[in-house]
Amino acid sequence: MKDSGIRIINLAFESSCDDFSCAVLLKDENGIKILSNIIYSQDYIHNIYGGVVPELASRNHIKASLPALKIALAEAGVTLKDVNLISATAGPGLVGSLLIGLMEAKTISFALNIPLVKINHIEGHIFSPFLEITETAESFPFVALVISGGHTHIYLVKSHSNINLVGRTRDDACGELFDKVSNYLGFGYPGGKIIDELAEKGNKDAFKFPLPMIHSRNLDMSFSGLKTAVISTVDKLGGPVKIQENIVYDVLASVREAVAKLLYKKTAAACYVYGVKTIVVSGGVSANSRIRSIFNDYGKNNNFKIIFPSVSLSTDNAAMIGYAGFFKFPVDPCANREEFLNINADPSWEL
Ligand code: KG4
Ligand code: ZN
């Protein structure tokens, strides 16, 4: 590290799925601040396919990688010479996508002799709310619910280095359920945001969908049965083409309600099991308005402190990777130079 003082400029990369993001963060005596957080979304590319096409994602990451870097540095008002630390997502995710951001990070690290830390994408999500609220010793322990297109996981978090998986989906992630239902109804990808908006027009009590594994004696969840129940309900009502528009809204409001209740029940159960009073909800699906209101309302009634990132930091972004990077920073980075260069993408990296 060039500057061993309190001021650290951290350049972060996130490219695990279909978003390419580059951010610049500053850590000084006032804490951690986002100076820029540029996100190149590919939603418009994958929309017509109903899901992410890995080869297209990595090809488009190549196009975005240099412009994202240039804009992130310019917006932050810094140059590469000012950077003391580089943080990059190394997994889990799509291998071709991960490689683009990671190779850019490794190249800059090698050429300019700047230390590089590898970050687990899920860890980035877990701590993302602390980009906006100050993290203190009192922030721990907490139960973290990470809900995204690939994850529905519950962790017990005692510190940055003590994170334990205590519950997870046994099949689909809840974001995957929203994406698949949206695709089936012809609304395209990504489905979570679209379903959230359309559900506002429907009646959440119109259909009673099953809440799979709600009474199981563990913290695991299941969403594929719920997905099948939604699809067969739509089929019985005439199928995606013939079903009445207002009934579709009722179906979507009812499934959104079922998902939100199931997630809250299991997360609250984790808090009771481990004697924890704080819940952090993050990942793309945490942008969902009904999930936010159920957690906030039920959490208040049960005396839990509920923490969400702002909607713009819920979905994938490099700022959250940079935040986690500050806590991985080795004591003597120069001594570990070979180790930095040996960092590789790990598509199935379990936290
Ligand atoms: O964390 P994220 O950006 O990428 C992954 O790591 O997967 O999450 C993407 C997921 C997608 O499944 C998308 O449909 C979902 O987040 N999502 C939402 C909302 N906005 C995005 N799901 C429900 N409600 C939303 N408002
Ligand atoms: Zn994510």
XYZ file of C-alpha atoms and ligand atoms in Angstrom:
378
model
C 0.000 0.000 0.000
C 1.472 3.368 -0.978
C -0.124 5.370 1.801
C -0.141 3.711 5.175
C -2.153 6.591 6.649
C -5.853 6.552 7.321
C -6.839 7.600 3.785
C -7.496 4.638 1.470
C -8.883 4.901 -2.068
C -10.450 1.562 -2.984
C -11.297 0.652 -6.605
C -13.944 -2.085 -6.731
C -15.239 -4.410 -9.475
C -18.396 -6.538 -9.586
C -19.254 -8.652 -12.643
C -20.663 -11.921 -11.270
C -23.832 -12.005 -13.391
C -25.322 -9.610 -15.958
C -24.308 -6.244 -14.461
C -20.826 -4.779 -14.847
C -20.049 -2.363 -12.059
C -17.022 -0.324 -11.050
C -16.907 1.861 -7.923
C -14.470 4.092 -6.060
C -14.677 4.314 -2.264
C -12.797 6.458 0.225
C -11.957 5.450 3.792
C -10.636 8.173 6.076
C -11.072 9.403 9.638
C -14.726 10.172 8.844
C -15.528 6.592 7.790
C -16.309 4.972 4.436
C -17.800 6.981 1.563
C -18.886 6.032 -1.982
C -17.207 8.416 -4.461
C -18.716 6.727 -7.525
C -20.676 3.549 -8.289
C -21.158 2.967 -12.036
C -23.439 0.114 -13.150
C -23.832 -1.094 -16.747
C -27.079 -3.068 -16.725
C -27.785 -5.679 -19.408
C -31.477 -6.160 -18.567
C -32.481 -4.982 -22.053
C -30.248 -7.631 -23.652
C -31.455 -10.633 -21.614
C -35.097 -9.512 -21.414
C -36.076 -11.154 -24.705
C -34.548 -14.506 -23.672
C -36.444 -14.625 -20.357
C -33.205 -15.020 -18.363
C -29.470 -14.363 -18.397
C -27.573 -15.856 -21.359
C -24.057 -16.379 -19.898
C -22.134 -15.986 -23.156
C -23.909 -12.702 -23.944
C -23.307 -11.467 -20.395
C -19.539 -11.958 -20.565
C -19.270 -10.532 -24.106
C -21.082 -7.388 -23.027
C -18.976 -7.133 -19.853
C -15.922 -6.860 -22.121
C -17.521 -3.849 -23.848
C -18.469 -2.221 -20.521
C -15.266 -2.890 -18.603
C -13.086 0.041 -19.741
C -15.822 2.718 -19.995
C -17.074 1.757 -16.510
C -13.555 2.153 -15.097
C -12.971 5.497 -16.806
C -16.310 6.941 -15.692
C -15.955 5.624 -12.130
C -12.517 7.274 -11.770
C -13.653 10.541 -13.406
C -16.810 10.801 -11.294
C -14.773 10.147 -8.134
C -12.228 12.796 -9.189
C -9.261 10.403 -8.860
C -6.778 8.659 -11.170
C -5.345 5.138 -10.955
C -2.267 6.671 -9.279
C -4.444 7.587 -6.280
C -5.733 4.038 -5.776
C -4.320 2.133 -2.750
C -6.521 -0.956 -2.802
C -8.481 -2.988 -5.375
C -11.463 -5.191 -4.444
C -13.049 -7.606 -6.914
C -15.778 -10.232 -6.818
C -14.231 -13.690 -7.308
C -17.442 -15.748 -6.879
C -20.028 -17.142 -6.749
C -21.434 -16.389 -10.202
C -21.078 -17.094 -13.913
C -17.470 -17.959 -14.636
C -17.204 -15.978 -17.905
C -18.733 -12.923 -16.244
C -16.579 -13.141 -13.113
C -13.402 -13.409 -15.207
C -13.901 -10.054 -16.949
C -14.030 -7.921 -13.787
C -11.419 -10.018 -12.019
C -8.943 -9.866 -14.919
C -9.327 -6.095 -15.140
C -8.654 -5.872 -11.382
C -5.638 -8.208 -11.590
C -4.177 -6.316 -14.550
C -4.311 -2.966 -12.734
C -2.991 -4.595 -9.562
C -0.041 -6.139 -11.434
C 0.810 -3.093 -13.556
C 0.638 -0.530 -10.742
C 1.623 -2.736 -7.813
C -1.629 -2.144 -5.954
C -2.884 -4.834 -3.515
C -5.957 -6.775 -4.586
C -8.510 -8.507 -2.349
C -11.024 -11.097 -3.567
C -14.561 -10.718 -2.296
C -17.424 -13.183 -2.075
C -20.466 -11.663 -3.800
C -22.792 -12.740 -0.953
C -20.562 -11.073 1.629
C -20.877 -7.894 -0.426
C -24.672 -8.103 -0.187
C -24.660 -8.909 3.543
C -22.836 -5.710 4.504
C -24.303 -3.464 1.772
C -26.632 -1.517 4.155
C -23.554 -0.298 6.061
C -22.577 1.803 3.067
C -25.316 4.127 4.289
C -25.539 3.551 8.048
C -22.480 3.496 10.267
C -21.315 0.066 11.339
C -20.349 -0.218 15.023
C -19.599 -3.058 17.444
C -23.301 -2.883 18.416
C -24.282 -3.781 14.842
C -23.311 -7.401 15.676
C -24.579 -10.075 15.923
C -27.275 -10.001 13.260
C -29.224 -12.456 11.148
C -28.703 -11.768 7.423
C -31.268 -12.799 4.834
C -29.700 -12.658 1.355
C -32.329 -12.863 -1.387
C -31.332 -12.633 -5.039
C -31.685 -14.357 -8.394
C -29.448 -17.204 -7.227
C -29.626 -17.094 -3.430
C -32.125 -17.363 -0.606
C -29.799 -17.858 2.325
C -29.945 -17.057 6.047
C -26.675 -16.363 7.874
C -25.759 -15.738 11.485
C -23.232 -12.886 11.343
C -21.096 -12.286 14.440
C -18.344 -10.272 12.736
C -16.794 -9.795 9.276
C -14.820 -13.003 9.775
C -17.502 -15.022 11.562
C -20.389 -15.682 9.155
C -22.306 -18.978 9.329
C -24.955 -20.326 6.980
C -27.955 -21.440 9.086
C -30.739 -21.841 6.495
C -31.228 -21.859 2.747
C -33.593 -22.725 -0.067
C -33.481 -26.370 -1.014
C -34.425 -25.648 -4.628
C -35.169 -22.351 -6.436
C -34.062 -18.966 -5.093
C -36.986 -16.593 -4.453
C -35.694 -14.221 -7.178
C -35.678 -17.187 -9.560
C -39.350 -17.838 -8.697
C -40.254 -14.242 -9.595
C -38.160 -14.393 -12.784
C -39.689 -17.711 -13.909
C -43.297 -16.673 -13.172
C -42.723 -13.390 -15.026
C -41.236 -15.227 -17.974
C -44.147 -17.697 -18.029
C -46.648 -14.825 -18.090
C -44.696 -13.127 -20.880
C -43.475 -10.126 -18.850
C -39.794 -10.787 -19.506
C -36.617 -10.612 -17.401
C -35.817 -9.609 -14.702
C -39.223 -10.462 -13.296
C -38.958 -9.355 -9.667
C -39.307 -5.635 -10.336
C -42.081 -6.128 -12.916
C -44.066 -8.430 -10.600
C -43.597 -6.007 -7.719
C -45.098 -3.162 -9.784
C -48.017 -5.199 -11.211
C -48.803 -6.756 -7.810
C -49.642 -3.261 -6.529
C -52.788 -3.378 -8.708
C -53.967 -6.750 -7.325
C -55.613 -8.215 -4.219
C -53.067 -10.067 -2.055
C -55.810 -12.187 -0.442
C -57.370 -13.379 -3.717
C -55.444 -16.684 -3.859
C -54.145 -18.783 -0.969
C -50.860 -20.167 -2.215
C -48.990 -22.802 -0.189
C -46.131 -21.675 2.063
C -43.711 -24.598 1.518
C -41.682 -25.781 4.540
C -43.211 -23.072 6.735
C -43.670 -25.579 9.563
C -40.447 -27.543 9.008
C -38.285 -27.835 12.128
C -35.310 -26.143 10.499
C -34.471 -22.827 8.785
C -34.540 -24.162 5.227
C -37.023 -23.002 2.604
C -38.439 -24.159 -0.732
C -39.847 -22.115 -3.631
C -40.231 -24.543 -6.513
C -43.578 -25.921 -5.211
C -44.893 -22.372 -4.953
C -43.775 -21.688 -8.530
C -45.639 -24.819 -9.726
C -48.757 -23.787 -7.762
C -48.738 -20.329 -9.421
C -48.259 -21.756 -12.907
C -51.022 -24.360 -12.491
C -53.378 -21.678 -11.104
C -52.730 -19.529 -14.199
C -53.285 -22.581 -16.426
C -56.638 -23.337 -14.780
C -57.694 -19.728 -15.389
C -57.089 -19.967 -19.134
C -53.279 -19.873 -19.390
C -50.932 -16.891 -19.803
C -52.646 -15.652 -22.976
C -56.337 -15.965 -22.048
C -56.264 -15.143 -18.322
C -57.969 -11.810 -17.474
C -55.610 -8.926 -16.753
C -57.046 -8.054 -13.331
C -56.835 -11.738 -12.269
C -53.131 -11.769 -13.221
C -52.602 -8.842 -10.841
C -54.391 -10.790 -8.077
C -52.186 -13.843 -8.722
C -49.038 -11.700 -8.579
C -50.110 -9.879 -5.405
C -50.922 -13.226 -3.770
C -47.609 -14.880 -4.693
C -45.631 -11.821 -3.605
C -47.475 -12.010 -0.257
C -46.697 -15.716 0.155
C -42.973 -15.164 -0.546
C -42.740 -12.192 1.839
C -44.471 -14.092 4.676
C -42.381 -17.216 4.182
C -39.147 -15.207 4.232
C -40.144 -13.284 7.343
C -41.245 -16.435 9.226
C -37.948 -18.242 8.597
C -35.756 -15.202 9.308
C -37.595 -14.446 12.557
C -37.234 -18.139 13.526
C -33.445 -17.811 13.003
C -33.451 -14.813 15.371
C -35.294 -16.790 18.063
C -33.005 -19.824 17.678
C -29.827 -17.716 18.017
C -31.130 -15.029 20.395
C -30.526 -12.190 17.914
C -32.537 -8.940 17.689
C -31.273 -7.445 14.404
C -32.225 -8.563 10.876
C -30.366 -7.361 7.759
C -32.156 -8.076 4.457
C -30.170 -7.598 1.231
C -29.746 -8.808 -2.375
C -31.783 -7.815 -5.448
C -35.106 -9.175 -4.112
C -34.773 -6.987 -1.003
C -35.847 -4.114 -3.292
C -39.358 -5.635 -3.150
C -41.841 -3.203 -1.636
C -44.043 -5.824 0.057
C -41.052 -7.701 1.528
C -39.885 -4.362 2.934
C -43.266 -3.541 4.482
C -43.821 -7.045 5.950
C -40.357 -7.101 7.562
C -40.705 -3.540 8.852
C -44.244 -4.020 10.243
C -43.893 -7.542 11.659
C -40.365 -6.788 12.846
C -41.576 -3.751 14.805
C -44.294 -5.846 16.483
C -41.683 -8.445 17.483
C -39.075 -5.902 18.655
C -36.576 -6.681 15.905
C -34.375 -3.996 14.399
C -34.817 -4.301 10.609
C -32.136 -3.030 8.230
C -32.391 -2.838 4.421
C -29.982 -1.210 1.946
C -31.581 1.546 -0.130
C -33.250 0.141 -3.272
C -30.376 1.326 -5.499
C -27.848 -0.667 -3.431
C -30.030 -3.810 -3.215
C -29.177 -5.082 -6.677
C -25.639 -5.920 -7.786
C -23.125 -3.077 -7.517
C -19.393 -2.666 -6.954
C -19.708 -0.300 -3.964
C -20.792 -3.216 -1.743
C -17.753 -5.201 -2.933
C -15.487 -2.269 -2.049
C -17.053 -2.005 1.405
C -16.299 -5.677 2.145
C -12.804 -5.148 0.677
C -11.799 -2.697 3.412
C -12.275 -5.463 5.990
C -10.190 -8.012 4.058
C -7.219 -5.744 3.703
C -4.094 -7.628 4.852
C -1.703 -6.159 7.403
C 1.314 -6.359 5.124
C -0.042 -6.596 1.579
C 3.323 -6.231 -0.155
C 4.539 -9.488 1.406
C 1.596 -11.329 -0.148
C 1.983 -10.045 -3.701
C 2.197 -13.517 -5.281
C -0.979 -14.496 -3.479
C -2.889 -11.568 -5.015
C -1.877 -12.550 -8.501
C -2.974 -16.156 -7.932
C -6.547 -15.088 -7.162
C -8.930 -16.935 -9.473
C -12.629 -16.900 -10.256
C -14.540 -19.445 -8.165
C -18.065 -19.801 -9.642
C -19.372 -21.921 -6.750
C -17.598 -20.211 -3.843
C -19.665 -20.940 -0.706
C -19.450 -18.351 2.020
O -28.635 -9.425 -6.329
P -29.113 -9.338 -7.732
O -29.024 -8.007 -8.429
O -28.346 -10.370 -8.652
C -28.027 -11.651 -8.200
O -27.049 -11.779 -7.423
O -28.806 -12.578 -8.565
O -30.622 -9.869 -7.754
C -31.335 -10.003 -8.942
C -32.717 -10.536 -8.588
C -33.539 -10.933 -9.810
O -34.116 -12.212 -9.564
C -34.630 -9.843 -9.862
O -35.847 -10.312 -10.421
C -34.777 -9.520 -8.389
O -33.459 -9.505 -7.901
N -35.415 -8.212 -8.123
C -36.568 -8.093 -7.436
C -36.890 -6.714 -7.422
N -35.894 -6.037 -8.080
C -34.998 -6.985 -8.498
N -37.352 -9.031 -6.879
C -38.484 -8.608 -6.269
N -38.871 -7.315 -6.224
C -38.105 -6.336 -6.765
N -38.503 -5.057 -6.691
Zn -26.349 -10.304 -6.174
